[in-house]
Amino acid sequence: MTASASPTLFSVLIIAAIIGAAIAALVLIGLIISDWRGQRLW
Amino acid sequence: MNNAVLTPSTGWLLMALFSVAWILLGWRLGRKAKTLDGYMLAGRNVGLALGTATAMATWVTSNTTMAAPQLAYQMGIWGMVGYSLGAMGLIFFAPMAERIRALMPEGYTSGDFVRLRYGKTAWRVFLGISIFYGIGWLISMGMAGGILLHALTGIEYKVGMTVILFVCMLYTMLGGLYAVIGTDYIQSILILVGIVALAIIAFARHGFEPVHATLAAERPALLNLLMPAALMFLFNNLLFGLGEIFHSNVWWSRAFAFRKGIGLKAYLIAGVFWLPVPITAGALALLAPHLGMNVPAVDMVGPMVAARLLGTGGAIVIFIVVFSSLASSLDSLLAATSDLLVEDIYRKHFNPAASEDKLRRASVFIIIGLSLAAWLICLPRLTHLAGMIAFTGAFVGSTIWPIAAGLYWRRTNPIGSTLGMVAGSAIGLTAYYVVGWYVAALVGSAVSMLVVLTTTLLAPRDFDWSDLQESPQEAAL
């Protein structure tokens, strides 16, 4: 039994993952700046 | 055949640069660790940014960045999606981390919880499983370090393995959990930026539709959404991840280290942030057929695609990603396993009256001893030992129910929990040999669940949650 991923599903999955990982990096940078300013790092 | 994507001299330069950076950072952060709580648990006051980054980076092992492309190349879309479900371990642990911190504000290790919750027999069984698993993971990471550095740069296995173990040992020893968490933050940013940059450049150059068209024509199985082997892998990976995170002191020590109110948010965000990592890294491998590449070693498909697309620049990015993934897991394992050995073995079994200074010195010696032991075992490159991490699935699977039920179910039977771990491990291990590697975690957790539920329903035991709040004075008795 097979069910092949369409070109749309294929590209949506990978684009979503790339955007997700990019957002993760940006949020982590934002969080460290916010914690550093608020002296909440440690 | 040497498929190295970088020259040894470039490898040495990069390795020296990052090694010096991690060691200096570890030394600098180590100056904050003035007490035992500081050294072992980063002062129990870690904030959201560092908490999220350390949970995410530690779960991104070299397996994530190297095996995800391999799985995508072998199992297609479900291979990388299945791998990404490992994130569920972090997500499910999020409420548990908050509860652990609330129930045990003075706790040190996962062993403390099992001892106070279930008694000494369960504690010793749990320690056996946990220390065996921690050391097994350490060895498999040490070996992976040597093998990957050799594969990427041509640097000899023994040399690469020695350098990565020594560097991680040095900065963990200098700065304790402060150093581990501080370096984890930078490593998590490097990993995320590296894989995002590679994936954007790769698909911007070649487009999604042409890559899909090549796969549909040449490797249609990789686009199959109903590949049975991939679906089975997905399920086993999910359970293995749950068992690993629920029991391991790597994750418990962070729950104790995070500031009150941070655990839930940090683990939840880390899980969501981890989810796209294996898919982004894995997608690179799906370009190999489109690029007409011959891949002689499937475990090298990620770096090979990166080097083919971007030349030396791409190979350097993948080296930084892999080196960061290795270090972020090795340092955490060294710190968490040494905490378990110091607190649960040295202090609780041999020297209950040990002063803070003595315990801190013991931590340093144990980190050195653990690294040395791992180095000696890794030296002969017995690659079948790296595979032993697969059969530990039976052991870690057997701890899921005793831990989860123990944290949330007041009436959980302690003897049933001990039996659950023993029977789950034994029968899970038998299933590993009789049926296959992919059922070890599944059988281990199912048997343990059955035993814990049956014994608790038949013979419930009462428990006072306040018994988990052990003061440092009581702990020393």
XYZ file of C-alpha atoms in Angstrom:
519
model
C 0.000 0.000 0.000
C 1.398 3.399 -0.923
C 0.291 7.006 -0.551
C 2.758 9.402 -2.011
C 3.358 12.890 -0.616
C 2.320 15.522 -3.148
C 4.735 18.309 -4.188
C 2.644 20.726 -2.116
C 2.770 18.609 1.045
C 6.494 18.000 0.496
C 7.314 21.702 0.196
C 4.930 22.815 2.963
C 6.499 20.339 5.422
C 10.047 21.471 4.710
C 9.220 25.195 4.566
C 7.335 24.914 7.882
C 10.325 23.173 9.474
C 12.798 25.776 8.193
C 10.591 28.644 9.379
C 10.070 26.862 12.730
C 13.818 26.444 13.270
C 14.474 30.067 12.235
C 11.794 31.332 14.643
C 13.316 29.159 17.392
C 16.719 30.839 16.889
C 15.169 34.330 16.892
C 13.055 33.659 19.989
C 16.069 32.263 21.858
C 18.020 35.426 21.023
C 15.049 37.580 22.087
C 14.664 35.649 25.342
C 18.319 36.023 26.303
C 18.201 39.777 25.667
C 15.037 40.074 27.744
C 16.422 37.926 30.605
C 19.738 39.800 30.511
C 18.022 43.206 30.684
C 15.761 42.041 33.505
C 18.733 40.391 35.279
C 16.896 37.058 35.182
C 19.568 34.966 33.452
C 20.571 32.934 36.518
C 37.817 5.054 1.487
C 38.086 8.554 2.926
C 35.017 10.723 2.224
C 36.205 13.624 4.426
C 34.612 16.901 3.396
C 37.273 19.090 5.068
C 41.054 18.920 5.258
C 42.577 17.884 8.606
C 44.211 21.329 8.977
C 40.816 23.097 8.632
C 39.387 20.558 11.098
C 42.162 21.275 13.609
C 41.711 25.027 13.247
C 37.943 24.848 13.846
C 38.335 22.369 16.686
C 40.967 24.559 18.389
C 38.819 27.668 18.002
C 35.686 26.138 19.498
C 37.551 24.176 22.172
C 39.257 27.327 23.465
C 35.924 29.196 23.383
C 34.057 26.508 25.389
C 36.863 26.139 27.937
C 37.185 29.901 28.493
C 33.421 30.246 28.867
C 33.321 27.271 31.262
C 36.122 28.762 33.356
C 34.483 32.202 33.442
C 31.043 30.850 34.389
C 32.617 28.480 36.904
C 33.545 31.509 39.036
C 29.830 31.841 39.845
C 29.761 28.333 41.328
C 30.733 29.156 44.906
C 28.520 26.534 46.613
C 27.631 22.900 45.929
C 24.175 23.980 44.698
C 25.937 26.419 42.396
C 28.257 23.794 40.979
C 25.746 20.936 40.646
C 22.557 22.899 39.915
C 23.648 26.353 38.718
C 22.305 27.935 41.900
C 18.742 26.587 41.292
C 17.873 29.902 39.649
C 18.193 29.352 35.873
C 15.940 31.642 33.820
C 13.749 30.981 30.800
C 16.247 31.760 27.999
C 19.065 29.588 29.320
C 16.610 26.917 30.524
C 14.958 26.576 27.131
C 18.265 26.552 25.264
C 19.884 23.940 27.496
C 16.908 21.544 27.215
C 16.839 21.961 23.439
C 20.599 21.748 22.835
C 21.047 18.692 25.054
C 18.342 16.814 23.131
C 20.042 17.757 19.840
C 22.724 15.093 19.887
C 25.053 14.229 17.027
C 22.372 11.628 16.217
C 19.902 14.407 15.459
C 22.157 16.252 13.063
C 23.744 13.190 11.420
C 21.175 10.389 11.751
C 18.170 12.527 10.746
C 19.570 13.012 7.206
C 20.454 9.303 7.111
C 16.904 8.336 8.145
C 15.419 10.736 5.609
C 17.622 9.161 2.935
C 16.581 5.627 3.951
C 12.994 6.051 5.178
C 11.969 9.264 3.458
C 9.479 11.723 4.849
C 8.395 9.532 7.771
C 12.021 8.931 8.739
C 12.568 12.616 9.491
C 9.052 13.238 10.833
C 9.389 10.129 13.058
C 12.689 11.415 14.382
C 11.159 14.803 15.139
C 8.573 13.118 17.412
C 11.434 12.698 19.880
C 10.329 16.223 20.862
C 7.343 14.665 22.660
C 9.662 13.536 25.456
C 10.510 17.180 26.218
C 6.883 18.294 25.866
C 5.502 15.573 28.180
C 8.259 16.220 30.703
C 7.338 19.930 30.928
C 4.560 19.594 33.563
C 6.608 16.957 35.371
C 9.579 19.358 35.650
C 7.342 21.920 37.332
C 5.965 19.298 39.735
C 9.435 17.934 40.545
C 10.620 21.444 41.467
C 7.518 22.022 43.627
C 7.625 18.638 45.411
C 11.395 18.587 45.931
C 12.736 22.152 46.230
C 15.928 20.809 47.852
C 16.322 17.717 45.659
C 19.505 16.923 43.731
C 18.906 13.895 41.523
C 16.291 11.563 40.069
C 17.738 8.991 42.484
C 16.638 11.164 45.435
C 13.055 10.981 44.176
C 13.011 7.194 43.756
C 14.627 6.653 47.175
C 12.168 8.907 49.019
C 9.140 7.769 47.033
C 9.693 4.005 46.815
C 12.452 3.059 49.287
C 15.975 1.729 49.001
C 15.404 -1.422 46.926
C 13.647 0.483 44.131
C 16.325 3.178 44.435
C 19.176 0.702 43.867
C 17.415 -0.935 40.912
C 16.795 2.522 39.454
C 20.409 3.591 40.035
C 21.601 0.459 38.225
C 19.447 1.322 35.207
C 20.197 5.031 35.250
C 23.975 4.825 35.724
C 24.260 2.033 33.144
C 22.276 4.109 30.673
C 24.200 7.328 31.419
C 27.568 5.655 30.927
C 26.302 3.832 27.807
C 25.153 7.119 26.287
C 28.449 8.777 27.239
C 30.421 6.033 25.494
C 28.228 6.141 22.414
C 28.666 9.964 22.223
C 32.433 9.697 22.730
C 32.668 7.130 19.947
C 30.364 9.165 17.721
C 32.673 12.147 18.311
C 35.756 10.274 17.114
C 33.965 8.701 14.159
C 32.295 11.942 13.013
C 35.408 14.089 13.352
C 37.312 11.482 11.346
C 34.573 11.316 8.722
C 34.320 15.107 8.403
C 38.005 16.035 8.533
C 40.126 12.897 8.197
C 41.545 13.483 11.725
C 42.354 10.085 13.243
C 39.513 8.516 15.304
C 41.501 8.265 18.544
C 42.698 11.863 18.312
C 39.252 13.343 17.569
C 37.571 11.268 20.294
C 40.249 12.277 22.836
C 39.941 15.986 21.997
C 36.138 16.165 22.239
C 36.052 14.174 25.505
C 38.910 16.180 27.018
C 37.421 19.567 26.074
C 33.987 18.683 27.480
C 35.563 17.234 30.633
C 37.642 20.361 31.191
C 34.900 22.949 30.920
C 32.342 20.819 32.816
C 34.903 20.291 35.577
C 35.750 24.010 35.711
C 32.227 25.384 35.707
C 29.809 22.568 36.654
C 26.218 23.096 35.492
C 26.828 26.845 34.977
C 29.357 25.976 32.265
C 27.137 23.278 30.762
C 24.101 25.578 30.501
C 26.092 28.604 29.327
C 27.791 26.696 26.511
C 24.494 24.963 25.649
C 22.970 28.347 24.853
C 25.633 29.247 22.305
C 25.626 25.709 20.907
C 21.841 25.769 20.406
C 22.060 29.052 18.443
C 24.920 27.683 16.290
C 22.971 24.483 15.556
C 19.761 26.323 14.612
C 21.439 29.015 12.498
C 23.648 26.416 10.767
C 20.890 24.061 9.680
C 18.499 26.863 8.693
C 21.188 28.521 6.530
C 22.076 25.231 4.815
C 18.433 24.313 4.138
C 17.517 27.786 2.808
C 20.506 27.884 0.442
C 19.921 24.294 -0.705
C 16.231 24.689 -1.577
C 16.616 28.261 -2.909
C 19.091 26.902 -5.441
C 17.276 23.738 -6.442
C 13.597 24.393 -5.677
C 11.079 22.074 -4.032
C 9.283 20.832 -7.151
C 12.409 19.656 -9.049
C 13.652 17.832 -5.918
C 10.214 16.236 -5.454
C 10.074 15.262 -9.150
C 13.458 13.497 -8.939
C 12.399 11.647 -5.799
C 9.087 10.607 -7.399
C 10.944 9.255 -10.431
C 14.010 7.667 -8.814
C 13.191 6.986 -5.125
C 9.366 6.979 -4.842
C 9.502 5.003 -1.566
C 10.933 8.082 0.150
C 7.698 9.956 -0.545
C 5.517 7.068 0.611
C 3.417 8.119 3.599
C 2.595 4.515 4.532
C 6.087 2.947 4.691
C 5.660 0.251 7.417
C 9.271 0.272 8.647
C 9.181 4.050 9.025
C 5.893 3.952 10.937
C 7.308 1.321 13.318
C 10.428 3.421 13.842
C 8.242 6.431 14.622
C 6.422 4.609 17.436
C 9.566 3.120 19.009
C 11.367 6.451 18.833
C 8.503 8.156 20.631
C 8.585 5.662 23.545
C 12.378 5.626 23.730
C 12.369 9.426 23.983
C 9.753 9.389 26.747
C 11.634 6.770 28.784
C 14.978 8.465 28.322
C 13.766 11.890 29.411
C 11.489 10.690 32.238
C 14.213 8.739 34.064
C 17.518 10.383 33.215
C 19.182 12.689 35.675
C 20.220 14.882 32.736
C 16.631 16.172 32.659
C 15.900 15.950 36.388
C 18.973 18.020 37.276
C 17.631 20.767 34.995
C 14.206 20.553 36.649
C 15.950 21.187 40.009
C 18.161 23.899 38.498
C 15.421 25.997 36.857
C 13.943 28.861 38.835
C 10.446 28.248 40.265
C 7.849 28.618 37.503
C 10.367 28.140 34.654
C 10.376 24.326 34.208
C 7.007 23.998 32.464
C 7.625 26.856 30.025
C 11.269 25.984 29.312
C 10.649 22.297 28.521
C 7.499 23.068 26.528
C 9.205 25.712 24.365
C 12.318 23.521 23.998
C 10.139 20.644 22.709
C 8.376 22.878 20.183
C 11.730 24.371 19.075
C 13.322 20.919 18.756
C 10.505 19.578 16.571
C 11.654 21.198 13.267
C 15.375 20.423 13.776
C 15.413 16.789 12.489
C 13.145 17.728 9.552
C 15.297 20.703 8.531
C 18.524 18.669 8.857
C 16.929 15.583 7.284
C 15.569 17.466 4.268
C 19.136 18.094 3.091
C 19.546 14.374 2.404
C 16.542 14.372 0.059
C 18.578 16.533 -2.330
C 21.127 13.762 -2.894
C 19.186 11.993 -5.722
C 18.466 15.357 -7.392
C 22.171 16.233 -7.303
C 22.947 12.845 -8.853
C 25.164 12.002 -5.898
C 26.591 8.592 -5.212
C 26.405 8.120 -1.418
C 28.799 5.315 -0.382
C 28.255 5.867 3.363
C 24.628 6.764 4.192
C 25.543 8.095 7.624
C 27.564 10.819 5.847
C 24.800 11.921 3.490
C 24.117 15.234 5.335
C 27.709 16.540 5.266
C 28.201 15.259 1.711
C 25.167 17.174 0.418
C 26.254 20.318 2.312
C 29.779 20.109 0.878
C 28.470 19.453 -2.628
C 26.136 22.450 -2.460
C 28.397 24.974 -0.762
C 31.905 23.558 -1.023
C 34.205 24.171 1.935
C 31.823 26.781 3.418
C 29.002 24.209 3.662
C 31.323 21.613 5.154
C 32.510 24.129 7.771
C 28.901 24.914 8.750
C 28.089 21.210 9.137
C 31.275 20.700 11.188
C 30.239 23.503 13.570
C 26.707 22.050 13.860
C 28.009 18.526 14.583
C 30.727 19.704 17.005
C 28.147 21.796 18.902
C 25.658 18.893 19.007
C 28.321 16.547 20.380
C 29.556 18.965 23.031
C 26.058 19.968 24.201
C 25.178 16.327 24.946
C 28.558 15.164 26.278
C 28.855 17.970 28.837
C 25.308 17.353 30.114
C 25.946 13.626 30.451
C 29.183 14.176 32.334
C 27.560 16.636 34.737
C 24.342 14.658 35.333
C 26.007 11.231 35.687
C 28.601 12.650 38.049
C 25.799 14.233 40.144
C 24.174 10.808 40.399
C 27.460 9.175 41.420
C 28.320 11.917 43.947
C 24.871 12.262 45.540
C 23.454 8.743 45.340
C 26.564 6.589 45.510
C 29.341 8.521 47.278
C 27.265 10.612 49.677
C 24.330 8.316 50.399
C 26.251 5.020 50.450
C 29.740 5.883 51.702
C 30.070 9.320 53.240
C 26.767 10.800 54.489
C 28.579 13.391 56.602
C 30.700 14.736 53.740
C 31.039 18.531 53.773
C 30.094 20.708 50.779
C 33.774 21.188 49.961
C 34.389 17.479 50.024
C 31.367 16.790 47.801
C 32.509 19.421 45.337
C 35.988 17.886 45.203
C 34.380 14.467 44.759
C 32.390 15.899 41.810
C 35.570 17.052 40.098
C 37.273 13.684 40.607
C 34.199 11.818 39.385
C 33.951 13.958 36.227
C 37.627 13.198 35.525
C 37.138 9.485 36.337
C 34.039 9.189 34.163
C 35.777 10.867 31.238
C 38.812 8.628 31.655
C 36.657 5.485 31.827
C 34.679 6.551 28.746
C 37.941 7.355 26.926
C 39.426 3.937 27.734
C 36.295 2.097 26.547
C 36.069 4.243 23.401
C 39.759 3.791 22.546
C 39.533 0.411 20.741
C 36.591 1.703 18.624
C 34.363 -1.286 19.351
C 31.534 0.071 17.221
C 29.122 -2.636 18.390
C 29.243 -0.944 21.807
C 27.710 2.182 20.282
C 24.812 -0.034 19.218
C 24.162 -0.998 22.830
C 22.212 2.230 23.194
C 19.436 0.434 21.233
C 18.967 -2.328 23.795
C 18.909 0.150 26.654
C 15.446 0.954 25.266
C 14.157 -1.968 27.391
C 15.647 -0.434 30.550
C 14.537 3.138 29.974
C 11.077 1.994 28.811
C 10.624 0.147 32.109
C 11.092 3.386 34.101
C 8.334 5.425 32.386
C 5.486 4.150 34.600
C 7.263 4.030 37.966
C 8.373 7.649 37.444
C 5.118 9.057 36.034
C 2.857 7.159 38.467
C 5.172 7.997 41.363
C 4.943 11.706 40.602
C 1.179 11.901 40.126
C -0.472 8.884 41.748
C -0.374 8.963 45.541
C -1.353 5.291 45.907
C 1.328 3.826 43.618
C 2.641 0.562 45.084
C 6.425 0.785 45.749
C 7.033 -2.963 45.398
C 5.059 -2.937 42.145
C 7.234 -0.109 40.863
C 10.410 -2.010 41.681
C 9.028 -5.168 40.060
C 7.879 -3.108 37.077
C 11.431 -1.898 36.446
C 12.944 -5.384 36.891
C 10.326 -7.277 34.837
C 10.088 -4.544 32.171
C 13.865 -4.550 31.687
C 14.147 -8.367 31.627
C 11.223 -9.014 29.274
C 12.043 -5.968 27.111
C 15.599 -7.258 26.734
C 14.301 -10.717 25.801
C 12.052 -9.103 23.170
C 15.072 -7.199 21.834
C 16.873 -10.481 21.129
C 13.849 -12.577 20.122
C 11.835 -10.041 18.081
C 14.032 -7.061 17.214
C 15.525 -3.751 18.386
C 12.399 -1.815 17.509
C 10.277 -3.485 20.231
C 12.658 -3.192 23.212
C 11.296 0.129 24.533
C 7.728 -0.808 23.657
C 7.778 -4.165 25.526
C 9.785 -2.746 28.457
C 7.245 0.030 29.002
C 4.181 -2.193 28.426
C 5.309 -4.817 30.967
C 6.232 -2.157 33.503
C 2.848 -0.459 33.004
C 1.024 -3.729 33.550
C 2.923 -4.503 36.769
C 2.635 -0.972 38.218
C -1.098 -0.696 37.434
C -2.011 -4.202 38.617
C -0.112 -4.031 41.903
C -1.405 -0.536 42.657
C -5.020 -1.432 41.932
C -4.796 -4.654 43.972
C -2.696 -3.274 46.832
C -2.691 0.534 46.901
C -0.246 2.217 49.301
C -0.667 5.676 50.749
C 2.038 8.312 50.436
C 2.510 11.731 51.959
C 3.942 14.077 49.289
C 5.679 16.113 51.982
C 7.974 13.106 52.569
C 9.749 14.152 49.354
C 10.880 17.414 50.960
C 14.139 16.260 52.450
C 16.214 18.955 54.116
C 20.001 18.994 53.577
C 20.381 17.915 57.252
C 18.091 14.891 56.785
C 19.835 14.052 53.522
C 23.128 13.845 55.364
C 21.799 11.237 57.800
